[in-house]
Amino acid sequence: MTQGRTMLEITALEKRFDQTAVLRAIDLKVREAELVFVIGPSGSGKSTMLRCCNRLEEPTSGAIMIDGQRITDIPRRDLDRMRLKVGMVFQGFHLYPHMSVLKNVVLAQTKALKRPKAEAEARALEMLDQVGLKHKAEAMPNELSGGQQQRVAIARALALDPKVMLFDEPTSALDPELVGSVLKVMKDLRAKGMTMLVVSHEMAFAREAADRVVFMDGGYIVEQGTPEEVFGNPKSDRLKSFLARVSNPNEDAA
């Protein structure tokens, strides 16, 4: 991958809930067209960090830059415009059940971008085609598998032309046999040069597709590097312990 300019930059990020520190002194840069994968145990702050990147969670202190703009300085009334730059895909699909697939992908475009309906529909069909679901445009969400619904959610985010895509455990709610279709879409996005920050437990995917892997624990970034460095030659005892546990998940239950 040829690294471009910095698209997402997190500096000295802190997040507290009352007296509990969830994020501590987080510094992270994601360059244009880079796929950065965040791993770590539950409760390590991974999802909170991601949600701070579009201010679904308000940082306690620190700064976040998206495409050169300091989003932590933006007044709350202007957040919707900023969020157009930051697509986010959650564990749940959050599709409108009473709307067709096509209408789900069109709606945000007409509301947020004020795109004419015909233009929004053309863009929706283009994005549905990109995730392999153009033929399901007129289907209702309850007619789709979980993997298909997640791919529609990705198409909806992409239709808004974001600069960065954030994925928060995008496959955790899916049956194992459906995970591959979502990961393929993410791999295709990487090939097209989309900048992505991904929180997930899909270690094999991280090894194969990530440009960089970040390990978090206790609200800190403990270690980061290429997949070969993080998985093949971990430096910290905490990362070694984590990788041993995820490689042998039945040991804790024994």
mmCIF file of C-alpha atoms in Angstrom:
data_model
loop_
_atom_site.group_PDB
_atom_site.id
_atom_site.type_symbol
_atom_site.label_atom_id
_atom_site.label_comp_id
_atom_site.label_asym_id
_atom_site.label_seq_id
_atom_site.Cartn_x
_atom_site.Cartn_y
_atom_site.Cartn_z
ATOM 1 C CA MET A 1 0.000 0.000 0.000
ATOM 2 C CA THR A 2 1.221 3.492 -0.836
ATOM 3 C CA GLN A 3 0.597 5.652 2.204
ATOM 4 C CA GLY A 4 -0.923 9.047 1.531
ATOM 5 C CA ARG A 5 -1.711 11.975 3.755
ATOM 6 C CA THR A 6 -3.077 11.518 7.251
ATOM 7 C CA MET A 7 -6.864 11.181 7.027
ATOM 8 C CA LEU A 8 -7.653 10.537 10.713
ATOM 9 C CA GLU A 9 -5.496 11.728 13.596
ATOM 10 C CA ILE A 10 -6.204 11.171 17.290
ATOM 11 C CA THR A 11 -4.063 13.105 19.767
ATOM 12 C CA ALA A 12 -3.956 12.706 23.570
ATOM 13 C CA LEU A 13 -7.539 11.402 23.582
ATOM 14 C CA GLU A 14 -9.057 10.825 27.017
ATOM 15 C CA LYS A 15 -12.564 9.627 27.865
ATOM 16 C CA ARG A 16 -14.049 9.298 31.328
ATOM 17 C CA PHE A 17 -17.454 8.127 32.444
ATOM 18 C CA ASP A 18 -17.837 9.795 35.841
ATOM 19 C CA GLN A 19 -14.609 8.804 37.602
ATOM 20 C CA THR A 20 -13.847 5.832 35.356
ATOM 21 C CA ALA A 21 -11.161 6.374 32.724
ATOM 22 C CA VAL A 22 -12.045 4.433 29.578
ATOM 23 C CA LEU A 23 -9.489 5.974 27.206
ATOM 24 C CA ARG A 24 -6.084 7.210 28.332
ATOM 25 C CA ALA A 25 -3.648 9.259 26.236
ATOM 26 C CA ILE A 26 -4.621 7.732 22.887
ATOM 27 C CA ASP A 27 -2.450 8.807 19.936
ATOM 28 C CA LEU A 28 -3.211 7.256 16.562
ATOM 29 C CA LYS A 29 -2.868 8.228 12.905
ATOM 30 C CA VAL A 30 -4.635 6.565 9.989
ATOM 31 C CA ARG A 31 -3.381 7.491 6.537
ATOM 32 C CA GLU A 32 -5.405 7.750 3.359
ATOM 33 C CA ALA A 33 -6.269 4.313 1.919
ATOM 34 C CA GLU A 34 -4.948 2.555 5.028
ATOM 35 C CA LEU A 35 -6.829 -0.251 6.795
ATOM 36 C CA VAL A 36 -6.088 -0.154 10.508
ATOM 37 C CA PHE A 37 -7.436 -3.004 12.620
ATOM 38 C CA VAL A 38 -7.993 -2.560 16.380
ATOM 39 C CA ILE A 39 -7.936 -5.638 18.613
ATOM 40 C CA GLY A 40 -8.061 -6.153 22.352
ATOM 41 C CA PRO A 41 -10.132 -7.683 25.152
ATOM 42 C CA SER A 42 -13.686 -6.591 25.904
ATOM 43 C CA GLY A 43 -13.733 -3.376 27.890
ATOM 44 C CA SER A 44 -10.380 -2.160 26.557
ATOM 45 C CA GLY A 45 -11.899 1.006 25.039
ATOM 46 C CA LYS A 46 -11.879 -0.004 21.373
ATOM 47 C CA SER A 47 -15.503 0.858 20.558
ATOM 48 C CA THR A 48 -15.418 4.000 22.700
ATOM 49 C CA MET A 49 -12.427 5.249 20.723
ATOM 50 C CA LEU A 50 -14.272 4.570 17.480
ATOM 51 C CA ARG A 51 -17.396 6.382 18.671
ATOM 52 C CA CYS A 52 -15.305 9.394 19.674
ATOM 53 C CA CYS A 53 -14.122 9.621 16.063
ATOM 54 C CA ASN A 54 -17.552 10.882 14.981
ATOM 55 C CA ARG A 55 -18.515 12.238 18.401
ATOM 56 C CA LEU A 56 -21.212 9.738 19.169
ATOM 57 C CA GLU A 57 -19.215 9.812 22.389
ATOM 58 C CA GLU A 58 -17.836 13.173 23.483
ATOM 59 C CA PRO A 59 -14.112 13.052 24.334
ATOM 60 C CA THR A 60 -13.222 14.304 27.803
ATOM 61 C CA SER A 61 -10.047 15.836 26.403
ATOM 62 C CA GLY A 62 -7.734 15.577 23.426
ATOM 63 C CA ALA A 63 -8.192 16.272 19.723
ATOM 64 C CA ILE A 64 -9.444 14.393 16.666
ATOM 65 C CA MET A 65 -8.740 15.512 13.098
ATOM 66 C CA ILE A 66 -10.637 14.192 10.072
ATOM 67 C CA ASP A 67 -9.254 15.147 6.665
ATOM 68 C CA GLY A 68 -7.441 18.108 8.192
ATOM 69 C CA GLN A 69 -10.431 19.396 10.177
ATOM 70 C CA ARG A 70 -10.364 19.381 13.975
ATOM 71 C CA ILE A 71 -13.761 17.825 14.672
ATOM 72 C CA THR A 72 -13.456 18.143 18.438
ATOM 73 C CA ASP A 73 -13.885 21.920 17.997
ATOM 74 C CA ILE A 74 -17.115 21.691 15.983
ATOM 75 C CA PRO A 75 -20.265 22.911 17.786
ATOM 76 C CA ARG A 76 -22.833 20.172 18.361
ATOM 77 C CA ARG A 77 -25.320 21.905 16.061
ATOM 78 C CA ASP A 78 -22.909 21.353 13.140
ATOM 79 C CA LEU A 79 -22.067 17.707 13.841
ATOM 80 C CA ASP A 80 -24.369 16.246 11.187
ATOM 81 C CA ARG A 81 -22.367 17.931 8.437
ATOM 82 C CA MET A 82 -19.114 16.636 9.893
ATOM 83 C CA ARG A 83 -20.467 13.102 10.174
ATOM 84 C CA LEU A 84 -20.959 12.977 6.430
ATOM 85 C CA LYS A 85 -17.187 12.568 6.210
ATOM 86 C CA VAL A 86 -17.190 9.615 8.608
ATOM 87 C CA GLY A 87 -19.207 6.560 7.647
ATOM 88 C CA MET A 88 -19.929 4.161 10.500
ATOM 89 C CA VAL A 89 -21.096 0.567 10.448
ATOM 90 C CA PHE A 90 -22.256 -0.929 13.762
ATOM 91 C CA GLN A 91 -22.856 -4.430 15.105
ATOM 92 C CA GLY A 92 -26.577 -3.963 14.453
ATOM 93 C CA PHE A 93 -27.747 -3.073 10.985
ATOM 94 C CA HIS A 94 -30.198 -0.284 11.919
ATOM 95 C CA LEU A 95 -32.168 -0.545 8.689
ATOM 96 C CA TYR A 96 -35.669 0.893 8.535
ATOM 97 C CA PRO A 97 -37.854 -2.245 8.480
ATOM 98 C CA HIS A 98 -40.752 -0.550 6.639
ATOM 99 C CA MET A 99 -38.554 0.622 3.742
ATOM 100 C CA SER A 100 -37.099 -1.328 0.843
ATOM 101 C CA VAL A 101 -33.356 -1.824 0.554
ATOM 102 C CA LEU A 102 -33.191 0.893 -2.090
ATOM 103 C CA LYS A 103 -35.130 3.393 0.007
ATOM 104 C CA ASN A 104 -32.904 2.671 3.018
ATOM 105 C CA VAL A 105 -29.844 3.649 0.972
ATOM 106 C CA VAL A 106 -31.550 6.647 -0.649
ATOM 107 C CA LEU A 107 -32.984 8.265 2.484
ATOM 108 C CA ALA A 108 -29.800 9.617 4.092
ATOM 109 C CA GLN A 109 -28.646 11.017 0.769
ATOM 110 C CA THR A 110 -31.810 13.035 0.230
ATOM 111 C CA LYS A 111 -31.998 14.189 3.854
ATOM 112 C CA ALA A 112 -28.339 14.884 4.630
ATOM 113 C CA LEU A 113 -26.858 15.676 1.227
ATOM 114 C CA LYS A 114 -30.045 17.099 -0.308
ATOM 115 C CA ARG A 115 -29.439 15.014 -3.409
ATOM 116 C CA PRO A 116 -32.267 14.891 -5.931
ATOM 117 C CA LYS A 117 -34.149 11.607 -5.697
ATOM 118 C CA ALA A 118 -33.058 10.357 -9.122
ATOM 119 C CA GLU A 119 -29.395 11.038 -8.365
ATOM 120 C CA ALA A 120 -29.699 9.432 -4.937
ATOM 121 C CA GLU A 121 -31.290 6.321 -6.428
ATOM 122 C CA ALA A 122 -28.552 6.029 -9.049
ATOM 123 C CA ARG A 123 -25.893 6.329 -6.335
ATOM 124 C CA ALA A 124 -27.752 3.803 -4.150
ATOM 125 C CA LEU A 125 -27.875 1.255 -6.954
ATOM 126 C CA GLU A 126 -24.180 1.811 -7.648
ATOM 127 C CA MET A 127 -23.301 1.146 -3.999
ATOM 128 C CA LEU A 128 -25.630 -1.845 -3.755
ATOM 129 C CA ASP A 129 -23.917 -3.244 -6.824
ATOM 130 C CA GLN A 130 -20.559 -2.710 -5.122
ATOM 131 C CA VAL A 131 -21.644 -4.858 -2.158
ATOM 132 C CA GLY A 132 -23.252 -7.453 -4.430
ATOM 133 C CA LEU A 133 -26.886 -6.668 -3.622
ATOM 134 C CA LYS A 134 -28.234 -4.637 -6.529
ATOM 135 C CA HIS A 135 -30.630 -7.486 -7.273
ATOM 136 C CA LYS A 136 -32.143 -7.042 -3.789
ATOM 137 C CA ALA A 137 -32.946 -3.336 -4.243
ATOM 138 C CA GLU A 138 -36.699 -3.823 -3.930
ATOM 139 C CA ALA A 139 -36.542 -6.395 -1.123
ATOM 140 C CA MET A 140 -37.519 -5.551 2.448
ATOM 141 C CA PRO A 141 -34.924 -5.917 5.231
ATOM 142 C CA ASN A 142 -36.738 -8.879 6.815
ATOM 143 C CA GLU A 143 -36.313 -10.771 3.535
ATOM 144 C CA LEU A 144 -32.522 -10.599 3.821
ATOM 145 C CA SER A 145 -30.007 -12.598 5.814
ATOM 146 C CA GLY A 146 -28.015 -10.855 8.519
ATOM 147 C CA GLY A 147 -24.984 -10.728 6.254
ATOM 148 C CA GLN A 148 -27.023 -9.132 3.490
ATOM 149 C CA GLN A 149 -28.480 -6.565 5.891
ATOM 150 C CA GLN A 150 -24.983 -5.627 7.057
ATOM 151 C CA ARG A 151 -23.879 -5.198 3.446
ATOM 152 C CA VAL A 152 -26.849 -2.889 2.866
ATOM 153 C CA ALA A 153 -25.744 -0.877 5.909
ATOM 154 C CA ILE A 154 -22.274 -0.593 4.365
ATOM 155 C CA ALA A 155 -23.779 0.525 1.049
ATOM 156 C CA ARG A 156 -25.843 3.155 2.877
ATOM 157 C CA ALA A 157 -22.720 4.551 4.548
ATOM 158 C CA LEU A 158 -20.738 4.517 1.297
ATOM 159 C CA ALA A 159 -23.486 6.345 -0.592
ATOM 160 C CA LEU A 160 -22.725 9.452 1.483
ATOM 161 C CA ASP A 161 -19.170 9.569 0.047
ATOM 162 C CA PRO A 162 -17.295 9.439 3.375
ATOM 163 C CA LYS A 163 -13.589 10.145 3.695
ATOM 164 C CA VAL A 164 -13.188 7.505 6.422
ATOM 165 C CA MET A 165 -15.157 4.363 7.257
ATOM 166 C CA LEU A 166 -15.418 3.157 10.855
ATOM 167 C CA PHE A 167 -16.471 -0.432 11.526
ATOM 168 C CA ASP A 168 -17.489 -1.413 15.061
ATOM 169 C CA GLU A 169 -17.613 -5.222 15.312
ATOM 170 C CA PRO A 170 -19.403 -5.450 11.944
ATOM 171 C CA THR A 171 -19.583 -9.261 11.961
ATOM 172 C CA SER A 172 -20.240 -10.020 15.638
ATOM 173 C CA ALA A 173 -24.027 -10.300 15.207
ATOM 174 C CA LEU A 174 -23.750 -12.627 12.208
ATOM 175 C CA ASP A 175 -23.898 -16.387 11.973
ATOM 176 C CA PRO A 176 -20.411 -17.728 11.163
ATOM 177 C CA GLU A 177 -21.346 -18.755 7.620
ATOM 178 C CA LEU A 178 -22.420 -15.176 6.812
ATOM 179 C CA VAL A 179 -19.269 -13.444 8.037
ATOM 180 C CA GLY A 180 -17.275 -14.056 4.865
ATOM 181 C CA SER A 181 -19.570 -12.020 2.625
ATOM 182 C CA VAL A 182 -19.136 -8.920 4.813
ATOM 183 C CA LEU A 183 -15.374 -9.342 5.088
ATOM 184 C CA LYS A 184 -15.166 -9.653 1.284
ATOM 185 C CA VAL A 185 -16.874 -6.268 0.921
ATOM 186 C CA MET A 186 -14.401 -4.738 3.354
ATOM 187 C CA LYS A 187 -11.504 -6.280 1.430
ATOM 188 C CA ASP A 188 -12.900 -4.862 -1.818
ATOM 189 C CA LEU A 189 -13.165 -1.414 -0.191
ATOM 190 C CA ARG A 190 -9.520 -1.626 0.826
ATOM 191 C CA ALA A 191 -8.573 -2.456 -2.760
ATOM 192 C CA LYS A 192 -10.473 0.631 -3.934
ATOM 193 C CA GLY A 193 -8.520 2.846 -1.523
ATOM 194 C CA MET A 194 -11.066 3.489 1.231
ATOM 195 C CA THR A 195 -9.577 4.612 4.553
ATOM 196 C CA MET A 196 -10.845 2.291 7.286
ATOM 197 C CA LEU A 197 -10.561 1.915 11.055
ATOM 198 C CA VAL A 198 -11.973 -1.454 12.114
ATOM 199 C CA VAL A 199 -12.708 -2.864 15.575
ATOM 200 C CA SER A 200 -13.232 -6.608 15.314
ATOM 201 C CA HIS A 201 -12.335 -10.033 16.680
ATOM 202 C CA GLU A 202 -11.770 -11.437 13.167
ATOM 203 C CA MET A 203 -8.081 -12.162 13.689
ATOM 204 C CA ALA A 204 -7.600 -14.119 10.472
ATOM 205 C CA PHE A 205 -8.996 -11.185 8.501
ATOM 206 C CA ALA A 206 -6.681 -8.795 10.345
ATOM 207 C CA ARG A 207 -3.679 -10.950 9.474
ATOM 208 C CA GLU A 208 -4.672 -11.104 5.823
ATOM 209 C CA ALA A 209 -6.034 -7.653 5.043
ATOM 210 C CA ALA A 210 -4.839 -5.050 7.563
ATOM 211 C CA ASP A 211 -2.019 -2.627 6.855
ATOM 212 C CA ARG A 212 -1.557 -2.082 10.577
ATOM 213 C CA VAL A 213 -2.893 -3.728 13.742
ATOM 214 C CA VAL A 214 -3.396 -1.807 17.005
ATOM 215 C CA PHE A 215 -3.691 -3.654 20.320
ATOM 216 C CA MET A 216 -5.591 -1.900 23.111
ATOM 217 C CA ASP A 217 -5.925 -2.849 26.756
ATOM 218 C CA GLY A 218 -7.104 -0.900 29.793
ATOM 219 C CA GLY A 219 -7.842 2.197 27.737
ATOM 220 C CA TYR A 220 -4.301 2.401 26.317
ATOM 221 C CA ILE A 221 -2.741 1.549 22.979
ATOM 222 C CA VAL A 222 -0.244 -1.039 24.185
ATOM 223 C CA GLU A 223 1.328 -2.037 20.894
ATOM 224 C CA GLN A 224 0.911 -1.537 17.155
ATOM 225 C CA GLY A 225 2.618 -2.636 13.972
ATOM 226 C CA THR A 226 2.155 -4.637 10.799
ATOM 227 C CA PRO A 227 0.176 -7.883 11.083
ATOM 228 C CA GLU A 228 3.471 -9.754 10.824
ATOM 229 C CA GLU A 229 4.906 -7.792 13.758
ATOM 230 C CA VAL A 230 1.832 -7.923 16.006
ATOM 231 C CA PHE A 231 0.853 -11.540 15.403
ATOM 232 C CA GLY A 232 4.255 -12.986 14.578
ATOM 233 C CA ASN A 233 6.517 -11.159 17.001
ATOM 234 C CA PRO A 234 4.507 -9.504 19.808
ATOM 235 C CA LYS A 235 6.692 -7.478 22.171
ATOM 236 C CA SER A 236 4.521 -6.917 25.250
ATOM 237 C CA ASP A 237 3.578 -9.678 27.659
ATOM 238 C CA ARG A 238 -0.010 -8.392 27.614
ATOM 239 C CA LEU A 239 -0.323 -8.857 23.845
ATOM 240 C CA LYS A 240 1.324 -12.285 24.031
ATOM 241 C CA SER A 241 -1.211 -13.324 26.684
ATOM 242 C CA PHE A 242 -4.141 -11.964 24.656
ATOM 243 C CA LEU A 243 -3.070 -13.761 21.475
ATOM 244 C CA ALA A 244 -2.578 -17.009 23.372
ATOM 245 C CA ARG A 245 -6.113 -16.759 24.746
ATOM 246 C CA VAL A 246 -7.790 -15.990 21.403
ATOM 247 C CA SER A 247 -5.824 -18.822 19.797
ATOM 248 C CA ASN A 248 -7.041 -21.242 22.490
ATOM 249 C CA PRO A 249 -10.415 -19.876 23.628
ATOM 250 C CA ASN A 250 -11.341 -23.065 25.490
ATOM 251 C CA GLU A 251 -8.444 -22.814 27.932
ATOM 252 C CA ASP A 252 -10.249 -20.307 30.186
ATOM 253 C CA ALA A 253 -13.268 -22.580 30.372
ATOM 254 C CA ALA A 254 -11.237 -25.665 31.206
#
